[in-house]
PDB file of C-alpha atoms in Angstrom:
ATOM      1  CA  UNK A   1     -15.608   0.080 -14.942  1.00 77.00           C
ATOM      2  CA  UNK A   2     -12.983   2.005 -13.420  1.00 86.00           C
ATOM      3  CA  UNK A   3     -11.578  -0.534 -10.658  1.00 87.00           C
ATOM      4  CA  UNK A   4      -8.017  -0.700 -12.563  1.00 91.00           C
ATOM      5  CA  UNK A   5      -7.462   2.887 -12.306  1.00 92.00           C
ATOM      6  CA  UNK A   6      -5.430   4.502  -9.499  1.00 93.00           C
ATOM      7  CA  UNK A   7      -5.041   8.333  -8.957  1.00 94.00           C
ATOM      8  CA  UNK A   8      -1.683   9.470  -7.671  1.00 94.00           C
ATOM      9  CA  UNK A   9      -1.135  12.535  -5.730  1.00 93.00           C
ATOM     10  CA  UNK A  10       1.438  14.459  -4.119  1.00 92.00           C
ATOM     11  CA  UNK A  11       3.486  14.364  -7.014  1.00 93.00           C
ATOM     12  CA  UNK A  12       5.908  17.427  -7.609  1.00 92.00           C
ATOM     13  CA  UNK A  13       4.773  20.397  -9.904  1.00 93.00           C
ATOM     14  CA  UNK A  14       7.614  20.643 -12.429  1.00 91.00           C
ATOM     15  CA  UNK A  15       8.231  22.566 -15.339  1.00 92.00           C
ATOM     16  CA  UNK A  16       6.700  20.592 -18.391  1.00 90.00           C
ATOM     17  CA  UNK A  17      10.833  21.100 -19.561  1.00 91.00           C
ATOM     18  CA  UNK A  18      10.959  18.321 -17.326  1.00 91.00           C
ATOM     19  CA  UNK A  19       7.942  16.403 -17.762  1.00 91.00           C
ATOM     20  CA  UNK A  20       9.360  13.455 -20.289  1.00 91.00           C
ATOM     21  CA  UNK A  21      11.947  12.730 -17.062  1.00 92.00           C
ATOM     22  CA  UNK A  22       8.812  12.933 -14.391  1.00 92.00           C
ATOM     23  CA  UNK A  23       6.600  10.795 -16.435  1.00 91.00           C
ATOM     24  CA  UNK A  24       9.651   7.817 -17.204  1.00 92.00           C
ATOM     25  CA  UNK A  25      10.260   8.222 -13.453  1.00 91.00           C
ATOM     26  CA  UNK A  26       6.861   7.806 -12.325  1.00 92.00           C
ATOM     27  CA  UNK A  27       5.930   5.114 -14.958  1.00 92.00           C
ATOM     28  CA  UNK A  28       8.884   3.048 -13.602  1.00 91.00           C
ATOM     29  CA  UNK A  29       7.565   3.469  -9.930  1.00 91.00           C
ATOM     30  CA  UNK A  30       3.916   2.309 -10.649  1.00 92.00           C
ATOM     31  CA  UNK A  31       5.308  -0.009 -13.646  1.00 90.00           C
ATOM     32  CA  UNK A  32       7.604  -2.302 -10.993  1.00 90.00           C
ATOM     33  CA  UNK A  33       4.675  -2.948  -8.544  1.00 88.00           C
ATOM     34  CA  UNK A  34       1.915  -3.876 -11.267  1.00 87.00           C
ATOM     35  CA  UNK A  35       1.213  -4.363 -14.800  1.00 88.00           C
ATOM     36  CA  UNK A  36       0.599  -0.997 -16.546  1.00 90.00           C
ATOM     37  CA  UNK A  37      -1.635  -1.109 -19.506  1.00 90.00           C
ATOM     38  CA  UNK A  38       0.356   0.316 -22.970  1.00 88.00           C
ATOM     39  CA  UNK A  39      -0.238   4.283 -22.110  1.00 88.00           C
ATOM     40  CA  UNK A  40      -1.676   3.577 -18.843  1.00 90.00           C
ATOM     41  CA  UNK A  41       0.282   6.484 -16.912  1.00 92.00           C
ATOM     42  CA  UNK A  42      -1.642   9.813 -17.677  1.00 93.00           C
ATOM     43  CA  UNK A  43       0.841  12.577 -16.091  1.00 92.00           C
ATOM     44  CA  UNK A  44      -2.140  15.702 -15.491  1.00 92.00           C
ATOM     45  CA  UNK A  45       0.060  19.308 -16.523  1.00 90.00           C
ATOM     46  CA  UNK A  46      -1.325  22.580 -16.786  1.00 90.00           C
ATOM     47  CA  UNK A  47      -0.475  24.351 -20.016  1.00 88.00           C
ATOM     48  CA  UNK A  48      -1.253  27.530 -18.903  1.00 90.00           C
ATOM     49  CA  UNK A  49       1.235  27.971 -15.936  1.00 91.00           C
ATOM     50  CA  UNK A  50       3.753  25.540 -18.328  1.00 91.00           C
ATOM     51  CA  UNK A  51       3.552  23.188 -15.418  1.00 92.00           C
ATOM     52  CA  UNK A  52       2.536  19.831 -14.273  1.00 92.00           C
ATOM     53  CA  UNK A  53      -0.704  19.421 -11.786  1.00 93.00           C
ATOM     54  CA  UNK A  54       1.058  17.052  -8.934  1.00 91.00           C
ATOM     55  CA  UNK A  55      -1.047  14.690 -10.006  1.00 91.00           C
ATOM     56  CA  UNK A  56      -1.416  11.485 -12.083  1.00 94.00           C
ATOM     57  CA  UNK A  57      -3.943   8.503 -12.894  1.00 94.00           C
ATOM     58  CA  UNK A  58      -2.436   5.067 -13.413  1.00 94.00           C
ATOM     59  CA  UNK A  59      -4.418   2.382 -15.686  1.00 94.00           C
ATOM     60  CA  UNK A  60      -3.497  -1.404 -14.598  1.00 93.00           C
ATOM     61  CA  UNK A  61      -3.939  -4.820 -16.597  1.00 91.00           C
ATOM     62  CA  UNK A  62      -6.628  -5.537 -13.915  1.00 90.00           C
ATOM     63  CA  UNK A  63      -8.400  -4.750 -10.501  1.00 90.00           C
ATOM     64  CA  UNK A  64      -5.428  -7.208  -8.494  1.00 90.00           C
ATOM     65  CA  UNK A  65      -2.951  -5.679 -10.241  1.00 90.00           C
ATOM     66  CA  UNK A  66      -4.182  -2.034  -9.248  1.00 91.00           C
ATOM     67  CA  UNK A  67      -4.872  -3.630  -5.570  1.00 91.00           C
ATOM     68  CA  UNK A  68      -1.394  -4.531  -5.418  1.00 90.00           C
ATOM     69  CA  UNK A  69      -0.329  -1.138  -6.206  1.00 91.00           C
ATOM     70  CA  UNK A  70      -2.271   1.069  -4.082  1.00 91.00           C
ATOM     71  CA  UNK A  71      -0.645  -1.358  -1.292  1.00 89.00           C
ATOM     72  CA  UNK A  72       2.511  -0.772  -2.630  1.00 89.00           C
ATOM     73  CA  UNK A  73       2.820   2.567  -3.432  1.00 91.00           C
ATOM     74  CA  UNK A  74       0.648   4.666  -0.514  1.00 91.00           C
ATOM     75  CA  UNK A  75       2.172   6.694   1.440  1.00 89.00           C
ATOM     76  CA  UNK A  76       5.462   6.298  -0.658  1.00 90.00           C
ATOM     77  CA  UNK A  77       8.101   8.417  -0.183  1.00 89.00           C
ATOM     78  CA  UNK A  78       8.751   9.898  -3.409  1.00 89.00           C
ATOM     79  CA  UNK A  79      11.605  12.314  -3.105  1.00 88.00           C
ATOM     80  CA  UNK A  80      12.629  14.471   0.212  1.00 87.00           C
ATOM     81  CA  UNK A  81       9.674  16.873  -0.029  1.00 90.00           C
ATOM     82  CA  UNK A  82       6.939  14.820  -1.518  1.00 91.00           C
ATOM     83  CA  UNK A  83       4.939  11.811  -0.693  1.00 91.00           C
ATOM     84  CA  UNK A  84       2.825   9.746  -2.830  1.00 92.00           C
ATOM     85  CA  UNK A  85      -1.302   9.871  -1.753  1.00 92.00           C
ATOM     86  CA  UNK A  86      -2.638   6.586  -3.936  1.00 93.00           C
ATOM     87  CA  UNK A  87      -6.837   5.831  -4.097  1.00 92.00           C
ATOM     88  CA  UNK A  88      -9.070   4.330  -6.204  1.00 91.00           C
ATOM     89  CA  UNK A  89     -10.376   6.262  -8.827  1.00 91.00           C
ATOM     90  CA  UNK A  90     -13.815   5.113  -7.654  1.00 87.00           C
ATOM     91  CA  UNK A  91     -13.143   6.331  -4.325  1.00 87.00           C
ATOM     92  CA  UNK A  92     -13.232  10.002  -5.632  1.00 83.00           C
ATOM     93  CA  UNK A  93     -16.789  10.080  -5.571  1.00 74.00           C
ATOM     94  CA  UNK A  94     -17.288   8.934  -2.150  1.00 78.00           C
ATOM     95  CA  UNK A  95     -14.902  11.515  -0.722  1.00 79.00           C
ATOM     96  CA  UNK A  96     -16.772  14.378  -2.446  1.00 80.00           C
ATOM     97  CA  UNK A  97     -19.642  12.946  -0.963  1.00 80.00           C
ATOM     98  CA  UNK A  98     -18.255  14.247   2.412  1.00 81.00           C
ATOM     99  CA  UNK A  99     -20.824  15.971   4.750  1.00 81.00           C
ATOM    100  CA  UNK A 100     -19.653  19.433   6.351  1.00 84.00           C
ATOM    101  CA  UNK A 101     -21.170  18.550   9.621  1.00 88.00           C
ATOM    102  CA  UNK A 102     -19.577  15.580  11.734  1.00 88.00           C
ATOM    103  CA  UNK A 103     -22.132  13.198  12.573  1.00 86.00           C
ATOM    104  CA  UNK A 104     -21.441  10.633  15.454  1.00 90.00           C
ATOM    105  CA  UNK A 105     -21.200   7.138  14.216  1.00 86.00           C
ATOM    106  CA  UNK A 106     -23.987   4.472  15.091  1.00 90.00           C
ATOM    107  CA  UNK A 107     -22.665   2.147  17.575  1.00 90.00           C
ATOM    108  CA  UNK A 108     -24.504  -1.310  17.813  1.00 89.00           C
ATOM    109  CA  UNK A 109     -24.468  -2.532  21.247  1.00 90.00           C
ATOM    110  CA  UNK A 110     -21.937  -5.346  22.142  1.00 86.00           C
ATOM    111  CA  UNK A 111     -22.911  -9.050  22.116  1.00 84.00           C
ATOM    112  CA  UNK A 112     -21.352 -12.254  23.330  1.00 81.00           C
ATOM    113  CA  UNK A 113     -19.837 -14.060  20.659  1.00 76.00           C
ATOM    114  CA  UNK A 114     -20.259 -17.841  20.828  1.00 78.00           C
ATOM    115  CA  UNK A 115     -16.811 -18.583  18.621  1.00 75.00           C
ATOM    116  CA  UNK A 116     -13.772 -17.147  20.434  1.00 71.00           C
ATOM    117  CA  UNK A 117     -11.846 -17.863  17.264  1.00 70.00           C
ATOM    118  CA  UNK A 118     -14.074 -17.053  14.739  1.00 68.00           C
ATOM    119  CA  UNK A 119     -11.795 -14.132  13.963  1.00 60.00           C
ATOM    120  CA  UNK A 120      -9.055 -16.248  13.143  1.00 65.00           C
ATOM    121  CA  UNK A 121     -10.896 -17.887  10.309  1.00 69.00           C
ATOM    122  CA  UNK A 122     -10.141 -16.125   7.100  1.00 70.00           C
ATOM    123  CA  UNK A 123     -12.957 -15.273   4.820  1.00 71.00           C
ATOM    124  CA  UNK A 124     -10.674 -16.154   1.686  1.00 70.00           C
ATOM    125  CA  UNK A 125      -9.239 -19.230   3.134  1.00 70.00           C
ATOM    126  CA  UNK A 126      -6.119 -18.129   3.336  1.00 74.00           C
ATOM    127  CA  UNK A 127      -3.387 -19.009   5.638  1.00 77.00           C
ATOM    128  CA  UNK A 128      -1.353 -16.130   6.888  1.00 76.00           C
ATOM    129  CA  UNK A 129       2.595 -16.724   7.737  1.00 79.00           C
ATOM    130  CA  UNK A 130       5.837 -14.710   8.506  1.00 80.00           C
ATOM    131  CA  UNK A 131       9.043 -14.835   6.906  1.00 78.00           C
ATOM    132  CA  UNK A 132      12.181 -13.636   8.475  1.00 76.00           C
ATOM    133  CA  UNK A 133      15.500 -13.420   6.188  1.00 76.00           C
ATOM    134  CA  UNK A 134      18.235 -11.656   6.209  1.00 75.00           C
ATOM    135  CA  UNK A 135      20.341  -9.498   3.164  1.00 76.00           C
ATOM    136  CA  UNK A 136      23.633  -8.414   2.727  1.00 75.00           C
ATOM    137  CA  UNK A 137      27.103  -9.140   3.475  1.00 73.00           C
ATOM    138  CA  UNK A 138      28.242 -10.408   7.132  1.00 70.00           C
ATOM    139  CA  UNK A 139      29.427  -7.420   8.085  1.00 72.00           C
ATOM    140  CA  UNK A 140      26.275  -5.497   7.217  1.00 73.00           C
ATOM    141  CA  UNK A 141      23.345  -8.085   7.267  1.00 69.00           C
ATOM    142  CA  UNK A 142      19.751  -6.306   7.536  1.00 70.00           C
ATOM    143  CA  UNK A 143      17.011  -8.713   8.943  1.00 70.00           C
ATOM    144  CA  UNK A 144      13.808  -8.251   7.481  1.00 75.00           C
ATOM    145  CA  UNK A 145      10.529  -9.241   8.280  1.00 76.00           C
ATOM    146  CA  UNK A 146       7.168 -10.089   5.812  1.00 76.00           C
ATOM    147  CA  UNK A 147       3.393 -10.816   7.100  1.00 76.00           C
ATOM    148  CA  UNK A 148       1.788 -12.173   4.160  1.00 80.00           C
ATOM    149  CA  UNK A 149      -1.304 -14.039   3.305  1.00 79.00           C
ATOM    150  CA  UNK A 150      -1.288 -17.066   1.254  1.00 80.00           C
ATOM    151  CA  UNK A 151      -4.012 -17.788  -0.971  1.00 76.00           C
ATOM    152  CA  UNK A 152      -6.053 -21.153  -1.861  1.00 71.00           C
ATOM    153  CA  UNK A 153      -4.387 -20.734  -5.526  1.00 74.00           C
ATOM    154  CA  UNK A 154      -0.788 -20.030  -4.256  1.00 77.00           C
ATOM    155  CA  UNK A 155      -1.205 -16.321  -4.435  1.00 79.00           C
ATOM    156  CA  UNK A 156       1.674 -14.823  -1.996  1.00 80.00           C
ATOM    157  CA  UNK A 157       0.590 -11.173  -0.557  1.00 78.00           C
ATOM    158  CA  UNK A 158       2.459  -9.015   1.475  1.00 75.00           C
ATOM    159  CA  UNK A 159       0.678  -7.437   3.886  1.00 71.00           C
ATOM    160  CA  UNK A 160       3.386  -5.777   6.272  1.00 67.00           C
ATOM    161  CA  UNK A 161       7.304  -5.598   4.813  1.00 64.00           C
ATOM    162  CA  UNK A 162      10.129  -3.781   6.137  1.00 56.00           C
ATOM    163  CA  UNK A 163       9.795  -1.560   3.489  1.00 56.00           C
ATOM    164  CA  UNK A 164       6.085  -1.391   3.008  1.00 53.00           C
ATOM    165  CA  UNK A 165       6.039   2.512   4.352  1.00 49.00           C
ATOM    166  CA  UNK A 166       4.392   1.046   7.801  1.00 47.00           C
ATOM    167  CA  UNK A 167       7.554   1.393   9.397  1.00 51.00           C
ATOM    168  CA  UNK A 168      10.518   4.263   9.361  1.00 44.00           C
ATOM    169  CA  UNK A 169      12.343   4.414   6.561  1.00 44.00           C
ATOM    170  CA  UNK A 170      15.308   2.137   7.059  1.00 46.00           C
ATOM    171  CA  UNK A 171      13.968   0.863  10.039  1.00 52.00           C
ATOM    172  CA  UNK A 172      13.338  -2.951  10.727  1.00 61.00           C
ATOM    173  CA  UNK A 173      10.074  -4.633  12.425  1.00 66.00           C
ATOM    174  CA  UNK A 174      12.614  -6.648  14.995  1.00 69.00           C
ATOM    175  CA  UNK A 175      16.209  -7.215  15.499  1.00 66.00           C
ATOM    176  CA  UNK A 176      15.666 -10.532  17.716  1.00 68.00           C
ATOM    177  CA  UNK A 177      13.370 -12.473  15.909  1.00 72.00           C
ATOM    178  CA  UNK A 178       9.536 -13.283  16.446  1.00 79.00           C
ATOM    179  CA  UNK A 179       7.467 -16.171  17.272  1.00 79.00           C
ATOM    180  CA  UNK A 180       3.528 -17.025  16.842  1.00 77.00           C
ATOM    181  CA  UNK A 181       1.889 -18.391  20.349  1.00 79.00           C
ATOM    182  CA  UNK A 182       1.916 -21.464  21.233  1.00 75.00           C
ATOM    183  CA  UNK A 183      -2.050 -21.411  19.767  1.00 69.00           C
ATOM    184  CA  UNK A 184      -0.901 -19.031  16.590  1.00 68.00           C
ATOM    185  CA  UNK A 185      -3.877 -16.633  18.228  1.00 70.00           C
ATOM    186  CA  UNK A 186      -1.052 -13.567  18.141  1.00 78.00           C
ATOM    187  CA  UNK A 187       2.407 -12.812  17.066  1.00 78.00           C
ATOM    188  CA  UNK A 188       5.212 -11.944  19.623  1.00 80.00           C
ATOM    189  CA  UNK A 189       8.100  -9.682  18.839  1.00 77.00           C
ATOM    190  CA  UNK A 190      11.142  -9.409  20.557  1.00 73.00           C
ATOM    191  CA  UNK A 191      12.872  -5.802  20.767  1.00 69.00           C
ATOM    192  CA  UNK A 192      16.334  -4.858  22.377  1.00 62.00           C
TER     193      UNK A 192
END
């Protein structure tokens, strides 16, 4: 079972003079977000060229944990000139299972649903909220913005975050607030 095991790439290719610093950096990164097994950071190098590969596979405690991560840590900016490409390790298979020929997608004709909210009810039971706070002195306060999902068993996840990588770096989701409709069917947003 591979489900805890995350594959990292878009690393930098350093010289393996530098690999002890890469692979504390690294282990930090995926470390703060989840709980790394003991060795569970395997930093690929190439011994021929004397170099590392630009890519890693991570090992978490568990499947959630590894979840949590890939959320986390996709599409992370990891210095100036690289960016961090997180999957599955079980998703490797599927994308070398790629044809070389598009093929359209089948589309299944449209039908009436009965239940106008039936998308609002979560599968998981789990209510989803928005938290608006607000960090730093008076002079330089940045508001910041969370969608999360709360579980049945108290379970807090982030879905969207200020710093998530969904929006520009130092960017914020609003500056004037938000508010659900008056039904909680969609979120409004304020912008200047």
């Amino acid at each position: 079972d591979f489900s805890n095991i995350l594959v990292v790439d878009g690393l930098p290719k350093a010289p393996l003079s530098k690999f002890d610093k890469l692979n504390a950096f690294v282990s930090k990164i995926f470390g703060n977000v989840g709980s790394m097994k003991d060795d569970g950071l395997f930093l690929c190098r190439d011994e021929e060229s004397q170099m590392t590969t630009g890519f890693a596979f991570v090992e978490y405690a568990s499947m959630q944990e590894a979840e949590r991560a890939l959320r986390s840590t996709n599409n992370m900016q990891f210095d100036a000139r690289h960016t961090l490409v997180v999957n599955r390790y079980e998703d490797l298979a599927r994308f070398s299972d790629i044809p070389s020929e598009f093929q359209n997608p089948i589309t299944t004709p449209w039908a009436p649903n009965d239940d106008l909210w039936s998308w609002l009810g979560d599968k998981g039971m789990r209510d989803q909220l928005v938290m608006r706070f607000a960090e730093g002195s008076s002079r330089e306060m940045i508001h910041k913005t969370e969608v999360s999902f709360l579980s049945a068993d108290g379970e807090l996840d982030v879905v969207v975050d200020d710093e998530s990588g969904h929006l520009a770096r130092g960017g914020s989701w609003t500056e004037r607030g938000l508010q659900w409709s008056p039904k909680g069917t969609y979120l409004a947003t304020m912008h200047p």
